[in-house]
Short mmCIF file of C-alpha atoms in Angstrom, two decimals:
data_model
loop_
_atom_site.label_atom_id
_atom_site.label_comp_id
_atom_site.label_asym_id
_atom_site.label_seq_id
_atom_site.Cartn_x
_atom_site.Cartn_y
_atom_site.Cartn_z
CA MET A 269 0.09 0.10 -0.15
CA THR A 270 1.46 3.15 -1.09
CA PHE A 271 1.70 6.39 1.08
CA THR A 272 -0.95 8.13 -1.28
CA VAL A 273 -3.62 5.50 -0.68
CA LEU A 274 -3.03 5.44 2.96
CA PHE A 275 -3.45 9.19 3.33
CA LEU A 276 -6.89 9.10 1.42
CA HIS A 277 -7.61 6.16 3.77
CA LEU A 278 -7.00 8.13 6.83
CA PHE A 279 -8.54 11.29 5.41
CA LEU A 280 -11.85 9.74 4.74
CA LEU A 281 -11.71 8.28 8.23
CA ALA A 282 -11.33 11.74 9.61
CA ALA A 283 -14.24 12.91 7.70
CA LEU A 284 -16.49 9.92 8.34
CA PRO A 285 -18.09 11.48 11.68
CA PHE A 286 -18.54 14.85 9.64
CA VAL A 287 -20.61 13.32 6.86
CA THR A 288 -22.87 11.20 9.28
CA ARG A 289 -26.66 12.01 8.64
CA ALA A 290 -27.39 14.44 11.48
CA GLU A 291 -31.05 14.13 13.23
CA PRO A 292 -33.59 17.14 13.50
CA HIS A 293 -33.46 18.96 16.39
CA ASN A 294 -35.72 21.90 18.52
CA VAL A 295 -35.48 25.39 18.97
CA THR A 296 -36.70 27.19 21.73
CA VAL A 297 -38.57 30.62 21.75
CA ASP A 298 -39.29 31.74 24.84
CA ASP A 299 -41.13 35.16 25.76
CA TRP A 300 -37.76 36.71 26.14
CA ASP A 301 -36.56 36.14 22.75
CA PRO A 302 -35.55 38.86 20.55
CA SER A 303 -37.12 37.24 17.29
CA ILE A 304 -40.66 37.92 18.74
CA THR A 305 -42.61 41.08 17.69
CA TRP A 306 -44.94 42.65 20.09
CA SER A 307 -47.76 44.76 19.33
CA GLY A 308 -50.07 46.36 21.76
CA SER A 309 -50.35 46.06 25.35
CA TRP A 310 -48.20 43.28 26.91
CA SER A 311 -47.24 42.66 30.79
CA GLN A 312 -44.10 40.97 31.53
CA THR A 313 -45.20 38.47 34.42
CA LEU A 314 -42.59 37.99 37.21
CA PRO A 315 -42.61 34.65 38.70
CA GLY A 316 -45.22 33.81 41.30
CA PHE A 317 -48.40 32.07 39.91
CA GLY A 318 -47.54 28.33 38.59
CA LYS A 319 -44.45 27.17 37.14
CA PRO A 320 -44.02 28.98 33.72
CA PHE A 321 -41.26 27.95 31.29
CA ASN A 322 -38.03 29.53 32.06
CA GLY A 323 -40.01 31.33 35.14
CA THR A 324 -41.76 34.19 33.23
CA TYR A 325 -44.46 34.44 30.39
CA ARG A 326 -46.51 37.64 29.02
CA THR A 327 -50.09 38.35 28.84
CA ALA A 328 -52.06 40.87 27.01
CA LYS A 329 -55.68 41.73 28.70
CA ASP A 330 -58.54 43.30 27.02
CA ASP A 331 -56.60 44.49 24.09
CA PRO A 332 -58.21 42.93 20.99
CA GLU A 333 -55.38 44.64 19.06
CA ALA A 334 -52.71 43.06 21.00
CA TYR A 335 -50.72 40.17 19.12
CA ALA A 336 -47.32 38.59 19.36
CA GLU A 337 -45.37 37.05 16.38
CA PHE A 338 -42.49 35.13 15.37
CA LYS A 339 -41.09 33.33 12.44
CA PHE A 340 -39.29 29.90 12.04
CA THR A 341 -38.32 27.57 9.35
CA GLY A 342 -38.95 23.72 10.34
CA THR A 343 -41.71 20.95 10.08
CA ALA A 344 -43.49 21.39 13.56
CA VAL A 345 -44.08 23.62 16.25
CA TYR A 346 -45.22 23.28 20.03
CA PHE A 347 -47.09 25.71 22.32
CA VAL A 348 -45.81 25.51 25.66
CA GLY A 349 -47.93 26.95 28.33
CA ALA A 350 -49.93 26.55 31.73
CA ARG A 351 -53.50 26.02 32.51
CA TRP A 352 -55.38 28.25 35.00
CA PRO A 353 -58.33 27.84 37.78
CA TYR A 354 -60.39 30.00 35.72
CA VAL A 355 -61.38 31.45 32.30
CA VAL A 356 -58.13 31.96 30.39
CA SER A 357 -57.66 31.60 26.89
CA THR A 358 -55.33 32.49 23.86
CA ARG A 359 -55.62 32.28 20.09
CA LEU A 360 -52.84 30.55 17.95
CA THR A 361 -52.69 31.14 14.32
CA LEU A 362 -50.17 29.18 11.76
CA ASP A 363 -49.14 31.29 8.84
CA PRO A 364 -51.89 34.13 9.58
CA ASP A 365 -51.58 35.77 5.93
CA SER A 366 -52.20 32.47 4.44
CA SER A 367 -56.07 32.04 2.85
CA ASP A 368 -56.34 28.89 4.51
CA ALA A 369 -55.13 29.82 7.62
CA ARG A 370 -57.28 27.96 10.67
CA PRO A 371 -56.78 29.86 14.19
CA LEU A 372 -57.25 27.77 17.31
CA LEU A 373 -58.99 29.47 20.26
CA LEU A 374 -57.02 27.39 22.89
CA LYS A 375 -58.80 27.05 26.16
CA LEU A 376 -56.50 27.18 29.34
CA GLU A 377 -58.85 26.41 31.95
CA ASP A 378 -58.23 23.77 34.58
CA TYR A 379 -60.60 22.94 37.55
CA THR A 380 -59.47 19.82 37.74
CA THR A 381 -55.82 19.58 39.10
CA LYS A 382 -55.58 20.56 42.75
CA THR A 383 -53.00 23.33 43.95
CA VAL A 384 -50.93 20.74 45.79
CA ASP A 385 -50.88 18.81 42.68
CA GLU A 386 -47.16 18.86 41.56
CA ASN A 387 -48.52 19.82 37.93
CA PHE A 388 -50.53 22.37 39.07
CA GLY A 389 -49.52 25.54 37.00
CA LEU A 390 -46.81 23.62 35.51
CA ALA A 391 -45.92 24.56 31.67
CA MET A 392 -46.45 21.80 29.25
CA VAL A 393 -47.17 21.46 25.59
CA LEU A 394 -50.75 22.23 25.09
CA ALA A 395 -51.00 22.18 21.34
CA SER A 396 -48.91 21.52 18.17
CA ALA A 397 -48.96 21.74 14.61
CA THR A 398 -46.79 19.11 13.00
CA ASN A 399 -46.00 17.61 9.39
CA LEU A 400 -45.28 20.92 8.15
CA GLU A 401 -43.55 21.86 4.90
CA ASN A 402 -40.13 22.71 5.70
CA LYS A 403 -40.31 26.77 4.91
CA GLU A 404 -40.79 29.68 6.53
CA HIS A 405 -43.73 29.76 8.93
CA THR A 406 -45.16 32.72 11.05
CA VAL A 407 -46.67 32.17 14.61
CA ARG A 408 -49.41 34.49 15.89
CA VAL A 409 -50.41 34.70 19.55
CA ASP A 410 -53.42 37.14 20.12
CA VAL A 411 -56.90 37.56 21.89
CA GLY A 412 -59.60 35.67 20.52
CA THR A 413 -63.01 37.50 19.38
CA ASN A 414 -64.69 38.26 22.32
CA GLU A 415 -62.24 36.82 24.75
CA THR A 416 -60.09 38.76 27.53
CA TYR A 417 -56.51 37.15 27.38
CA ALA A 418 -53.24 36.03 25.31
CA VAL A 419 -50.98 34.31 27.06
CA PHE A 420 -47.33 33.86 25.58
CA ASP A 421 -45.00 31.62 27.48
CA ALA A 422 -42.95 29.67 25.10
CA PHE A 423 -42.93 27.70 21.95
CA LEU A 424 -40.79 24.75 20.36
CA TYR A 425 -40.20 24.31 16.93
CA THR A 426 -38.23 21.40 14.92
CA THR A 427 -35.86 22.34 12.41
CA LEU A 428 -34.13 19.85 9.74
CA GLU A 429 -30.65 19.75 8.68
CA SER A 430 -29.97 19.97 4.74
CA SER A 431 -29.56 16.00 4.46
CA ASP A 432 -32.87 15.88 6.00
CA VAL A 433 -34.87 18.06 4.01
CA ALA A 434 -35.57 15.57 1.24
CA ALA A 435 -37.38 13.24 3.40
CA ALA A 436 -39.55 15.81 5.22
CA SER A 437 -43.17 15.12 4.74
CA SER A 438 -46.00 18.04 4.83
CA SER A 439 -49.50 18.14 5.50
CA SER A 440 -52.02 20.19 3.00
CA VAL A 441 -53.55 22.56 5.84
CA PRO A 442 -51.17 23.18 8.50
CA ALA A 443 -52.88 24.41 11.74
CA PHE A 444 -52.40 24.03 15.48
CA THR A 445 -54.25 21.53 17.15
CA ALA A 446 -55.13 21.31 20.84
CA LEU A 447 -53.70 18.28 22.75
CA GLN A 448 -56.41 16.18 24.57
CA GLU A 449 -54.34 15.89 27.53
CA PRO A 450 -51.48 18.36 28.24
CA GLU A 451 -48.16 16.64 27.72
CA ILE A 452 -45.00 17.14 30.06
CA LEU A 453 -42.14 18.21 27.52
CA ALA A 454 -40.22 15.06 27.79
CA GLN A 455 -43.25 12.79 26.97
CA VAL A 456 -44.61 14.71 23.66
CA PRO A 457 -45.46 12.14 21.25
CA SER A 458 -44.33 13.36 17.56
CA ALA A 459 -44.53 12.05 14.08
CA GLN A 460 -41.25 10.90 12.61
CA PRO A 461 -38.69 12.50 11.49
CA THR A 462 -39.45 15.17 14.50
CA PRO A 463 -38.08 14.05 17.50
CA THR A 464 -39.75 14.82 21.15
CA PRO A 465 -39.50 18.55 21.81
CA VAL A 466 -36.83 19.38 24.54
CA SER A 467 -36.28 22.07 26.87
CA ALA A 468 -34.16 25.21 26.41
CA ALA A 469 -31.79 23.84 29.25
CA SER A 470 -31.30 20.39 27.66
CA LYS A 471 -27.98 20.12 25.79
CA LYS A 472 -27.37 17.92 22.90
CA PRO A 473 -25.63 14.78 23.68
CA LEU A 474 -21.97 15.01 23.07
CA ASN A 475 -20.76 13.12 19.92
CA LEU A 476 -17.25 11.73 21.15
CA ALA A 477 -16.70 10.15 17.65
CA VAL A 478 -16.72 13.84 16.20
CA ILE A 479 -14.40 15.04 18.70
CA PHE A 480 -11.92 11.95 19.01
CA GLY A 481 -12.02 10.54 15.28
CA PRO A 482 -10.33 13.28 13.50
CA ILE A 483 -7.66 13.84 16.42
CA CYS A 484 -7.05 9.88 16.05
CA ALA A 485 -6.71 10.30 12.24
CA VAL A 486 -4.45 12.97 12.41
CA VAL A 487 -2.27 11.57 15.07
CA ALA A 488 -2.09 8.13 12.93
CA LEU A 489 -1.37 10.48 9.78
CA PHE A 490 1.30 12.11 11.51
CA LEU A 491 3.05 8.96 12.75
CA LEU A 492 2.78 7.27 9.37
CA ALA A 493 4.28 10.37 7.63
CA CYS A 494 7.16 10.16 10.41
CA GLY A 495 7.68 6.61 9.63
CA TYR A 496 7.82 7.16 5.91
CA PHE A 497 10.28 9.73 6.10
CA VAL A 498 12.44 7.58 8.38
CA TRP A 499 12.32 4.82 5.87
CA ARG A 500 13.04 7.10 2.89
CA PHE A 501 15.93 8.43 4.63
CA LYS A 502 17.51 5.30 5.74
CA LYS A 503 17.01 4.22 2.04
CA ARG A 504 19.00 7.01 0.98
CA THR A 505 21.77 6.74 3.21
CA GLY A 506 21.85 2.90 2.56
CA THR A 507 22.58 3.41 -0.99
CA LYS A 508 25.90 3.97 -2.37
CA ASN A 509 26.65 6.70 -5.07
CA PRO A 510 28.34 5.20 -8.26
CA ARG A 511 30.56 8.26 -8.26
CA ASP A 512 31.63 7.10 -4.47
CA ASP A 513 32.41 3.71 -5.78
CA LEU A 514 34.74 4.94 -8.66
CA TYR A 515 36.26 7.32 -6.33
CA SER A 516 37.00 4.45 -3.81
CA LYS A 517 38.64 2.43 -6.37
CA ASP A 518 40.95 5.15 -7.72
CA VAL A 519 42.16 5.83 -4.24
CA GLU A 520 42.50 2.06 -3.86
CA LYS A 521 44.60 1.89 -6.83
CA GLU A 522 46.87 4.93 -5.88
CA LYS A 523 47.51 3.05 -2.32
CA GLU A 524 48.33 -0.22 -4.08
CA SER A 525 50.72 1.93 -6.60
CA GLU A 526 52.34 3.23 -3.58
CA ARG A 527 52.89 -0.08 -1.68
CA HIS A 528 54.44 -1.27 -4.83
CA SER A 529 56.76 1.73 -5.44
CA SER A 530 58.07 1.48 -1.80
CA SER A 531 58.75 -2.34 -1.84
CA THR A 532 60.95 -2.28 -5.15
CA VAL A 533 64.25 -2.76 -4.67
CA TYR A 534 66.70 -1.10 -7.38
CA GLU A 535 70.28 -2.30 -8.00
CA ILE A 536 72.76 0.00 -8.79
CA ASP A 537 76.07 -0.81 -10.45
CA LEU A 538 78.80 1.03 -8.76
CA PRO A 539 81.92 1.69 -11.10
CA THR A 540 84.96 -0.53 -10.18
CA GLY A 541 87.68 1.44 -8.73
CA LYS A 542 91.21 0.59 -9.88
CA HIS A 543 94.00 0.12 -7.14
#
């Protein structure tokens, strides 16, 4: 296996966690959210009665012109609020500018839950609109006709990742529907691919593979590269250069010639003198 092939394998291993199909997730729009447009007379209610979502909610009273709106892009939206021991209602409309918009007057009375019950005044999911077309939608909260109150506690909407958009289904007439029984957030049933709504305080589980996968791949790639360069270095140092061989041979011949010259015995004929 060549170094290039190994590099491509490790690159794909590092990229794998990022191409894994992501799941839909929920976004919270609380009454403090800056994306909300407020019109008319709305009162910020401080913590007191019940257990509203994140501790606060807003109400409009005796103001038929009051409304609150926000926009979202997704396939489902859920109204979160509390029920009351006296006459309270609020009107919810999805895409109010649409010709087929169907406002829902949601009754919030609850005369059966005792004040000592843990669910008394607890903010729960009371209405939902699911299987929506994955496009921008508008939610409007206002005072219903001949009604007194409008209550804005919180909404949750489901948004999709780009890889999920193609598989999203949609209903022909999107509208809010009241749940027969209020549902605590962690128990809300929902159609696929919409997951159960989660509170704003909840965090998405940490995917260790996304963190350690690329790190391990980079470390392995680094070690592989080091091994490759060490192997190349040893291979180069272990190979003799042909010029070095020729030079060595010349040096050896010269030394051999010197040995022969130093060991040669010359005989010199000296002239014979006359006595």
